[in-house]
PDB file of C-alpha atoms in Angstrom:
ATOM      1  CA  MET A   1       0.000   0.000   0.000  1.00 95.00           C
ATOM      2  CA  LEU A   2       1.389   3.388  -0.983  1.00 98.00           C
ATOM      3  CA  LEU A   3      -0.053   5.396   1.931  1.00 99.00           C
ATOM      4  CA  LYS A   4      -1.900   4.067   4.957  1.00 98.00           C
ATOM      5  CA  LEU A   5      -3.167   5.790   8.107  1.00 98.00           C
ATOM      6  CA  GLU A   6      -4.199   3.384  10.861  1.00 98.00           C
ATOM      7  CA  GLY A   7      -5.913   4.147  14.165  1.00 98.00           C
ATOM      8  CA  ILE A   8      -5.117   7.863  14.063  1.00 98.00           C
ATOM      9  CA  TYR A   9      -5.828   9.913  17.205  1.00 98.00           C
ATOM     10  CA  PHE A  10      -5.171  13.639  17.333  1.00 98.00           C
ATOM     11  CA  LYS A  11      -6.175  16.721  19.278  1.00 95.00           C
ATOM     12  CA  TYR A  12      -4.970  20.308  19.307  1.00 96.00           C
ATOM     13  CA  PRO A  13      -3.717  21.702  22.642  1.00 94.00           C
ATOM     14  CA  GLY A  14      -6.583  22.532  24.968  1.00 90.00           C
ATOM     15  CA  GLU A  15      -9.236  21.117  22.630  1.00 89.00           C
ATOM     16  CA  VAL A  16     -11.238  17.906  22.354  1.00 88.00           C
ATOM     17  CA  GLU A  17      -9.970  15.082  20.182  1.00 93.00           C
ATOM     18  CA  VAL A  18     -10.423  15.754  16.479  1.00 96.00           C
ATOM     19  CA  LEU A  19      -9.563  12.224  15.351  1.00 98.00           C
ATOM     20  CA  LYS A  20     -10.448   9.103  17.333  1.00 97.00           C
ATOM     21  CA  GLY A  21      -9.012   6.085  15.587  1.00 97.00           C
ATOM     22  CA  ALA A  22      -9.447   7.194  11.974  1.00 98.00           C
ATOM     23  CA  ASN A  23      -8.220   5.030   9.097  1.00 98.00           C
ATOM     24  CA  LEU A  24      -7.523   5.588   5.406  1.00 98.00           C
ATOM     25  CA  SER A  25      -5.473   3.938   2.690  1.00 98.00           C
ATOM     26  CA  VAL A  26      -4.663   4.734  -0.917  1.00 98.00           C
ATOM     27  CA  ASP A  27      -2.593   2.753  -3.390  1.00 98.00           C
ATOM     28  CA  ARG A  28      -0.937   3.550  -6.690  1.00 98.00           C
ATOM     29  CA  GLY A  29      -3.349   4.234  -9.528  1.00 98.00           C
ATOM     30  CA  GLU A  30      -6.121   5.069  -7.087  1.00 98.00           C
ATOM     31  CA  ILE A  31      -8.130   8.181  -6.203  1.00 98.00           C
ATOM     32  CA  VAL A  32      -9.684   8.219  -2.727  1.00 98.00           C
ATOM     33  CA  ALA A  33     -12.148  10.791  -1.397  1.00 98.00           C
ATOM     34  CA  LEU A  34     -12.607  11.886   2.211  1.00 98.00           C
ATOM     35  CA  VAL A  35     -15.989  13.422   2.986  1.00 97.00           C
ATOM     36  CA  GLY A  36     -17.574  14.702   6.173  1.00 95.00           C
ATOM     37  CA  PRO A  37     -19.253  17.694   7.817  1.00 93.00           C
ATOM     38  CA  VAL A  38     -17.453  20.972   8.443  1.00 90.00           C
ATOM     39  CA  GLY A  39     -15.143  20.530  11.427  1.00 89.00           C
ATOM     40  CA  SER A  40     -15.038  16.739  11.168  1.00 93.00           C
ATOM     41  CA  GLY A  41     -11.242  16.607  10.886  1.00 94.00           C
ATOM     42  CA  LYS A  42     -10.662  16.293   7.137  1.00 96.00           C
ATOM     43  CA  THR A  43      -7.996  19.001   6.979  1.00 96.00           C
ATOM     44  CA  THR A  44      -6.241  17.678  10.077  1.00 97.00           C
ATOM     45  CA  PHE A  45      -6.245  14.179   8.581  1.00 98.00           C
ATOM     46  CA  LEU A  46      -4.625  15.446   5.371  1.00 98.00           C
ATOM     47  CA  MET A  47      -1.975  17.357   7.318  1.00 98.00           C
ATOM     48  CA  ILE A  48      -1.118  14.176   9.218  1.00 98.00           C
ATOM     49  CA  ALA A  49      -0.961  12.264   5.925  1.00 98.00           C
ATOM     50  CA  ALA A  50       1.454  14.894   4.601  1.00 98.00           C
ATOM     51  CA  GLY A  51       3.711  14.613   7.646  1.00 97.00           C
ATOM     52  CA  LEU A  52       2.950  18.176   8.782  1.00 96.00           C
ATOM     53  CA  LEU A  53       1.282  17.035  12.010  1.00 97.00           C
ATOM     54  CA  GLU A  54       2.160  14.021  14.140  1.00 96.00           C
ATOM     55  CA  PRO A  55      -0.682  11.944  15.597  1.00 97.00           C
ATOM     56  CA  GLU A  56      -0.899  11.209  19.307  1.00 96.00           C
ATOM     57  CA  ARG A  57      -1.484   7.557  18.485  1.00 97.00           C
ATOM     58  CA  GLY A  58      -1.671   5.489  15.351  1.00 98.00           C
ATOM     59  CA  ALA A  59       0.544   4.786  12.366  1.00 98.00           C
ATOM     60  CA  VAL A  60       1.197   6.664   9.140  1.00 98.00           C
ATOM     61  CA  LEU A  61       2.893   4.367   6.644  1.00 98.00           C
ATOM     62  CA  LEU A  62       4.455   5.265   3.304  1.00 98.00           C
ATOM     63  CA  ASP A  63       5.275   2.142   1.285  1.00 98.00           C
ATOM     64  CA  ASP A  64       4.554   0.155   4.473  1.00 97.00           C
ATOM     65  CA  LYS A  65       7.248   2.003   6.442  1.00 98.00           C
ATOM     66  CA  PRO A  66       6.676   4.688   9.115  1.00 98.00           C
ATOM     67  CA  LEU A  67       6.419   8.077   7.448  1.00 98.00           C
ATOM     68  CA  LYS A  68       8.113   9.829  10.375  1.00 96.00           C
ATOM     69  CA  ASP A  69      11.254   7.743   9.782  1.00 97.00           C
ATOM     70  CA  GLN A  70      11.371   8.955   6.170  1.00 97.00           C
ATOM     71  CA  LEU A  71      11.063  12.672   6.872  1.00 95.00           C
ATOM     72  CA  PRO A  72      11.980  15.227   5.698  1.00 92.00           C
ATOM     73  CA  GLU A  73      12.950  13.540   2.408  1.00 93.00           C
ATOM     74  CA  ALA A  74       9.514  11.926   2.031  1.00 95.00           C
ATOM     75  CA  ARG A  75       7.867  15.344   1.763  1.00 92.00           C
ATOM     76  CA  GLU A  76       9.087  15.385  -1.827  1.00 94.00           C
ATOM     77  CA  ARG A  77       6.778  12.424  -2.443  1.00 97.00           C
ATOM     78  CA  ILE A  78       3.636  13.933  -0.906  1.00 98.00           C
ATOM     79  CA  GLY A  79       2.069  17.182  -2.079  1.00 97.00           C
ATOM     80  CA  LEU A  80      -0.680  18.941  -0.101  1.00 98.00           C
ATOM     81  CA  VAL A  81      -2.774  21.692  -1.684  1.00 98.00           C
ATOM     82  CA  PHE A  82      -4.414  23.698   1.107  1.00 97.00           C
ATOM     83  CA  GLN A  83      -8.079  24.688   1.112  1.00 95.00           C
ATOM     84  CA  ASN A  84      -7.205  28.387   1.268  1.00 95.00           C
ATOM     85  CA  PRO A  85      -4.444  29.320  -1.202  1.00 96.00           C
ATOM     86  CA  ASP A  86      -3.566  32.355   0.917  1.00 95.00           C
ATOM     87  CA  ASP A  87      -2.394  29.941   3.632  1.00 95.00           C
ATOM     88  CA  GLN A  88       0.064  28.391   1.183  1.00 96.00           C
ATOM     89  CA  ILE A  89       1.334  31.200  -1.042  1.00 97.00           C
ATOM     90  CA  PHE A  90       4.070  33.323   0.526  1.00 96.00           C
ATOM     91  CA  ASN A  91       6.526  34.287  -2.211  1.00 97.00           C
ATOM     92  CA  SER A  92       6.643  37.674  -3.921  1.00 97.00           C
ATOM     93  CA  THR A  93       5.974  36.393  -7.455  1.00 98.00           C
ATOM     94  CA  VAL A  94       4.260  33.413  -9.025  1.00 98.00           C
ATOM     95  CA  TYR A  95       7.618  32.343 -10.482  1.00 98.00           C
ATOM     96  CA  ASP A  96       9.206  32.217  -7.035  1.00 97.00           C
ATOM     97  CA  GLU A  97       6.192  30.351  -5.679  1.00 97.00           C
ATOM     98  CA  LEU A  98       6.662  27.632  -8.281  1.00 98.00           C
ATOM     99  CA  ALA A  99      10.410  27.644  -7.707  1.00 97.00           C
ATOM    100  CA  PHE A 100      10.416  27.383  -3.920  1.00 95.00           C
ATOM    101  CA  ALA A 101      10.206  23.594  -3.501  1.00 93.00           C
ATOM    102  CA  LEU A 102      12.159  22.945  -6.685  1.00 94.00           C
ATOM    103  CA  ARG A 103      15.133  24.894  -5.342  1.00 93.00           C
ATOM    104  CA  GLN A 104      15.278  22.514  -2.375  1.00 90.00           C
ATOM    105  CA  ILE A 105      15.469  19.557  -4.757  1.00 90.00           C
ATOM    106  CA  HIS A 106      17.506  20.763  -7.760  1.00 88.00           C
ATOM    107  CA  SER A 107      20.847  22.544  -7.522  1.00 84.00           C
ATOM    108  CA  SER A 108      20.719  23.653 -11.157  1.00 93.00           C
ATOM    109  CA  SER A 109      18.919  26.968 -11.658  1.00 94.00           C
ATOM    110  CA  SER A 110      18.513  26.188 -15.354  1.00 95.00           C
ATOM    111  CA  GLU A 111      16.734  22.924 -14.502  1.00 96.00           C
ATOM    112  CA  VAL A 112      14.466  24.765 -12.060  1.00 96.00           C
ATOM    113  CA  ASP A 113      13.648  27.305 -14.750  1.00 97.00           C
ATOM    114  CA  ARG A 114      12.973  24.580 -17.320  1.00 97.00           C
ATOM    115  CA  ILE A 115      10.503  22.837 -15.017  1.00 97.00           C
ATOM    116  CA  ILE A 116       8.764  26.096 -14.110  1.00 98.00           C
ATOM    117  CA  ARG A 117       8.285  27.019 -17.766  1.00 98.00           C
ATOM    118  CA  LYS A 118       6.937  23.555 -18.550  1.00 97.00           C
ATOM    119  CA  VAL A 119       4.497  23.561 -15.619  1.00 97.00           C
ATOM    120  CA  ALA A 120       3.398  27.134 -16.308  1.00 98.00           C
ATOM    121  CA  GLU A 121       2.600  26.185 -19.888  1.00 97.00           C
ATOM    122  CA  LYS A 122       0.720  23.088 -18.735  1.00 95.00           C
ATOM    123  CA  PHE A 123      -1.518  25.172 -16.465  1.00 96.00           C
ATOM    124  CA  ASN A 124      -1.704  28.147 -18.841  1.00 95.00           C
ATOM    125  CA  ILE A 125      -0.174  30.551 -16.309  1.00 97.00           C
ATOM    126  CA  THR A 126       2.962  31.656 -18.172  1.00 98.00           C
ATOM    127  CA  HIS A 127       1.543  35.182 -18.329  1.00 98.00           C
ATOM    128  CA  LEU A 128       1.285  35.201 -14.516  1.00 98.00           C
ATOM    129  CA  LEU A 129       4.871  34.232 -13.679  1.00 98.00           C
ATOM    130  CA  ASN A 130       6.055  37.757 -12.863  1.00 98.00           C
ATOM    131  CA  ARG A 131       2.847  38.791 -11.149  1.00 98.00           C
ATOM    132  CA  PRO A 132       2.638  39.160  -7.344  1.00 98.00           C
ATOM    133  CA  PRO A 133       0.175  36.626  -5.901  1.00 95.00           C
ATOM    134  CA  TYR A 134      -1.937  39.301  -4.201  1.00 94.00           C
ATOM    135  CA  ARG A 135      -3.012  40.413  -7.684  1.00 96.00           C
ATOM    136  CA  LEU A 136      -4.393  36.986  -8.583  1.00 96.00           C
ATOM    137  CA  SER A 137      -8.020  35.888  -8.484  1.00 94.00           C
ATOM    138  CA  MET A 138      -9.010  33.023  -6.181  1.00 93.00           C
ATOM    139  CA  GLY A 139      -9.103  30.654  -9.146  1.00 93.00           C
ATOM    140  CA  GLU A 140      -5.655  31.750 -10.300  1.00 96.00           C
ATOM    141  CA  LYS A 141      -4.294  31.286  -6.788  1.00 96.00           C
ATOM    142  CA  ARG A 142      -5.766  27.787  -6.679  1.00 96.00           C
ATOM    143  CA  ILE A 143      -4.061  26.872  -9.944  1.00 96.00           C
ATOM    144  CA  VAL A 144      -0.749  28.386  -8.791  1.00 97.00           C
ATOM    145  CA  THR A 145      -0.753  26.344  -5.569  1.00 97.00           C
ATOM    146  CA  LEU A 146      -1.595  23.200  -7.517  1.00 97.00           C
ATOM    147  CA  ALA A 147       1.112  23.957 -10.080  1.00 98.00           C
ATOM    148  CA  SER A 148       3.669  24.535  -7.314  1.00 97.00           C
ATOM    149  CA  ILE A 149       3.009  20.994  -6.071  1.00 97.00           C
ATOM    150  CA  ILE A 150       2.915  19.341  -9.497  1.00 97.00           C
ATOM    151  CA  ALA A 151       6.237  21.027 -10.306  1.00 96.00           C
ATOM    152  CA  TYR A 152       8.184  18.715  -7.987  1.00 95.00           C
ATOM    153  CA  ASN A 153       6.361  15.597  -9.226  1.00 95.00           C
ATOM    154  CA  PRO A 154       5.118  13.928  -6.019  1.00 97.00           C
ATOM    155  CA  ASP A 155       3.771  10.373  -5.867  1.00 98.00           C
ATOM    156  CA  ILE A 156       0.756  11.382  -3.765  1.00 98.00           C
ATOM    157  CA  LEU A 157      -1.457  14.435  -4.202  1.00 99.00           C
ATOM    158  CA  LEU A 158      -3.575  15.602  -1.253  1.00 99.00           C
ATOM    159  CA  LEU A 159      -6.312  18.096  -2.148  1.00 98.00           C
ATOM    160  CA  ASP A 160      -8.290  19.983   0.504  1.00 98.00           C
ATOM    161  CA  GLU A 161     -11.615  21.285  -0.886  1.00 96.00           C
ATOM    162  CA  PRO A 162     -10.081  21.858  -4.330  1.00 96.00           C
ATOM    163  CA  THR A 163     -13.301  23.021  -6.016  1.00 95.00           C
ATOM    164  CA  ALA A 164     -14.361  25.611  -3.424  1.00 92.00           C
ATOM    165  CA  ASN A 165     -14.925  29.137  -4.774  1.00 89.00           C
ATOM    166  CA  VAL A 166     -13.502  28.521  -8.241  1.00 91.00           C
ATOM    167  CA  SER A 167     -14.953  28.490 -11.750  1.00 92.00           C
ATOM    168  CA  SER A 168     -16.026  25.436 -13.712  1.00 93.00           C
ATOM    169  CA  LYS A 169     -12.987  25.942 -15.961  1.00 92.00           C
ATOM    170  CA  ILE A 170     -10.634  25.644 -12.972  1.00 93.00           C
ATOM    171  CA  ILE A 171     -12.531  22.583 -11.748  1.00 95.00           C
ATOM    172  CA  GLU A 172     -12.016  20.910 -15.131  1.00 95.00           C
ATOM    173  CA  SER A 173      -8.278  21.626 -14.880  1.00 94.00           C
ATOM    174  CA  ILE A 174      -8.173  20.022 -11.436  1.00 96.00           C
ATOM    175  CA  LYS A 175     -10.074  16.975 -12.708  1.00 96.00           C
ATOM    176  CA  SER A 176      -7.511  16.623 -15.476  1.00 96.00           C
ATOM    177  CA  VAL A 177      -4.629  16.659 -12.986  1.00 96.00           C
ATOM    178  CA  VAL A 178      -6.337  14.046 -10.799  1.00 97.00           C
ATOM    179  CA  GLU A 179      -6.890  11.795 -13.814  1.00 96.00           C
ATOM    180  CA  GLU A 180      -3.235  12.199 -14.823  1.00 96.00           C
ATOM    181  CA  PHE A 181      -2.163  11.019 -11.367  1.00 97.00           C
ATOM    182  CA  LYS A 182      -4.334   7.941 -11.722  1.00 96.00           C
ATOM    183  CA  GLN A 183      -3.088   7.145 -15.218  1.00 97.00           C
ATOM    184  CA  SER A 184       0.536   7.675 -14.112  1.00 97.00           C
ATOM    185  CA  ASN A 185       0.139   5.033 -11.384  1.00 98.00           C
ATOM    186  CA  LYS A 186       0.289   7.684  -8.682  1.00 98.00           C
ATOM    187  CA  ALA A 187      -2.363   8.434  -6.056  1.00 98.00           C
ATOM    188  CA  ALA A 188      -4.582  11.235  -4.800  1.00 98.00           C
ATOM    189  CA  VAL A 189      -6.686  11.851  -1.697  1.00 99.00           C
ATOM    190  CA  ILE A 190      -9.421  14.468  -2.055  1.00 98.00           C
ATOM    191  CA  ALA A 191     -11.215  16.035   0.913  1.00 97.00           C
ATOM    192  CA  SER A 192     -14.326  17.691  -0.469  1.00 95.00           C
ATOM    193  CA  HIS A 193     -17.975  18.661  -0.040  1.00 91.00           C
ATOM    194  CA  ASP A 194     -18.457  18.582  -3.810  1.00 93.00           C
ATOM    195  CA  GLY A 195     -20.470  15.422  -4.394  1.00 92.00           C
ATOM    196  CA  GLU A 196     -20.392  15.726  -8.172  1.00 93.00           C
ATOM    197  CA  PHE A 197     -16.610  16.152  -8.257  1.00 95.00           C
ATOM    198  CA  ILE A 198     -16.144  13.141  -5.986  1.00 95.00           C
ATOM    199  CA  ALA A 199     -18.506  10.999  -8.048  1.00 94.00           C
ATOM    200  CA  GLU A 200     -16.600  11.853 -11.217  1.00 95.00           C
ATOM    201  CA  THR A 201     -13.063  11.409  -9.891  1.00 96.00           C
ATOM    202  CA  SER A 202     -12.824   8.983  -6.970  1.00 97.00           C
ATOM    203  CA  ASP A 203     -12.508   5.204  -6.865  1.00 97.00           C
ATOM    204  CA  ARG A 204     -13.269   4.854  -3.158  1.00 98.00           C
ATOM    205  CA  VAL A 205     -14.800   7.098  -0.501  1.00 97.00           C
ATOM    206  CA  TYR A 206     -14.289   7.394   3.254  1.00 97.00           C
ATOM    207  CA  VAL A 207     -16.783   9.221   5.472  1.00 97.00           C
ATOM    208  CA  ILE A 208     -15.385  10.947   8.545  1.00 96.00           C
ATOM    209  CA  ASN A 209     -17.669  12.020  11.385  1.00 92.00           C
ATOM    210  CA  ASN A 210     -17.033  12.540  15.089  1.00 90.00           C
ATOM    211  CA  GLY A 211     -13.373  11.708  14.526  1.00 93.00           C
ATOM    212  CA  VAL A 212     -13.992   8.247  13.087  1.00 95.00           C
ATOM    213  CA  THR A 213     -13.873   7.042   9.479  1.00 97.00           C
ATOM    214  CA  VAL A 214     -16.292   4.585   7.911  1.00 95.00           C
ATOM    215  CA  GLY A 215     -16.582   3.293   4.386  1.00 91.00           C
ATOM    216  CA  GLY A 216     -13.512   3.028   2.234  1.00 94.00           C
ATOM    217  CA  LEU A 217     -15.666   1.156  -0.268  1.00 92.00           C
ATOM    218  CA  ASP A 218     -16.125   1.891  -3.958  1.00 94.00           C
ATOM    219  CA  SER A 219     -17.625   5.278  -4.751  1.00 93.00           C
ATOM    220  CA  LYS A 220     -20.880   3.933  -6.196  1.00 90.00           C
ATOM    221  CA  THR A 221     -21.616   2.039  -2.989  1.00 91.00           C
ATOM    222  CA  ILE A 222     -20.922   4.999  -0.707  1.00 91.00           C
ATOM    223  CA  LEU A 223     -22.584   7.662  -2.849  1.00 90.00           C
ATOM    224  CA  SER A 224     -25.800   5.648  -3.152  1.00 90.00           C
ATOM    225  CA  ASN A 225     -26.082   5.115   0.624  1.00 92.00           C
ATOM    226  CA  ASP A 226     -28.412   7.789   2.009  1.00 92.00           C
ATOM    227  CA  GLU A 227     -27.378   7.102   5.608  1.00 92.00           C
ATOM    228  CA  LEU A 228     -23.703   7.675   4.844  1.00 92.00           C
ATOM    229  CA  LEU A 229     -24.469  10.748   2.740  1.00 92.00           C
ATOM    230  CA  THR A 230     -26.416  12.216   5.654  1.00 92.00           C
ATOM    231  CA  MET A 231     -23.542  11.391   7.998  1.00 92.00           C
ATOM    232  CA  ALA A 232     -21.172  13.171   5.619  1.00 92.00           C
ATOM    233  CA  ASP A 233     -23.519  16.140   5.124  1.00 91.00           C
ATOM    234  CA  LEU A 234     -23.081  15.526   1.403  1.00 90.00           C
ATOM    235  CA  LYS A 235     -25.548  15.961  -1.436  1.00 80.00           C
ATOM    236  CA  VAL A 236     -25.057  14.035  -4.667  1.00 81.00           C
ATOM    237  CA  ASN A 237     -27.093  14.471  -7.834  1.00 71.00           C
ATOM    238  CA  PRO A 238     -28.957  11.156  -8.335  1.00 62.00           C
ATOM    239  CA  SER A 239     -27.652  10.976 -11.902  1.00 59.00           C
ATOM    240  CA  LYS A 240     -24.094  10.882 -10.524  1.00 55.00           C
ATOM    241  CA  ARG A 241     -24.652   8.041  -8.069  1.00 52.00           C
ATOM    242  CA  VAL A 242     -24.430   5.103 -10.431  1.00 46.00           C
ATOM    243  CA  GLN A 243     -21.675   5.987 -12.877  1.00 46.00           C
TER     244      GLN A 243
END
């Protein structure tokens, strides 16, 4: 299994437990969705999966080995795109935002530049490279954060509410990236309230509620179960339930 989280417990200082034995797994060539109500712990779960938070109890395994024993090098293999791009973007230009992680990996500035130009062309943001991020729209920021992750070619893509507050054109671009990960024998985990997006992209779905995960079954099974949809506070167009 490429990435597995087993029996994860976590709480922030002075607060109640956010996660109470949560589980999730994703393998190569697979897209997994994580759904649940606001405040159910989806973002925290993704941050633990990315190695940015350490659980109180439980195991996070990358290629069946403890993730914590593979850090910080393993962060090159896992890319997390935050829900709010403003929490992720901190460089003065789009070019430098795309270059930041690459400069930690590649010593050659010409190689960094080559990759940036290639990724910028892929996402149609070449015209934005010299622009300061504060002058970008929300959709442009979303694409820039996604491009900054894709630039260093991770094995696992973690997306936190990727379709929130963006246009249908941006959503189609994100779908394309997710499909490319699947076809490239990589993996993605998507935390989302967008039932249509999940139905169209994911192979399996986990529901998280009250700190516990259920499901992990194929998307058609989960998205046609009214009890689980209610638990997840998720609405799915009936036409999307049986794809």
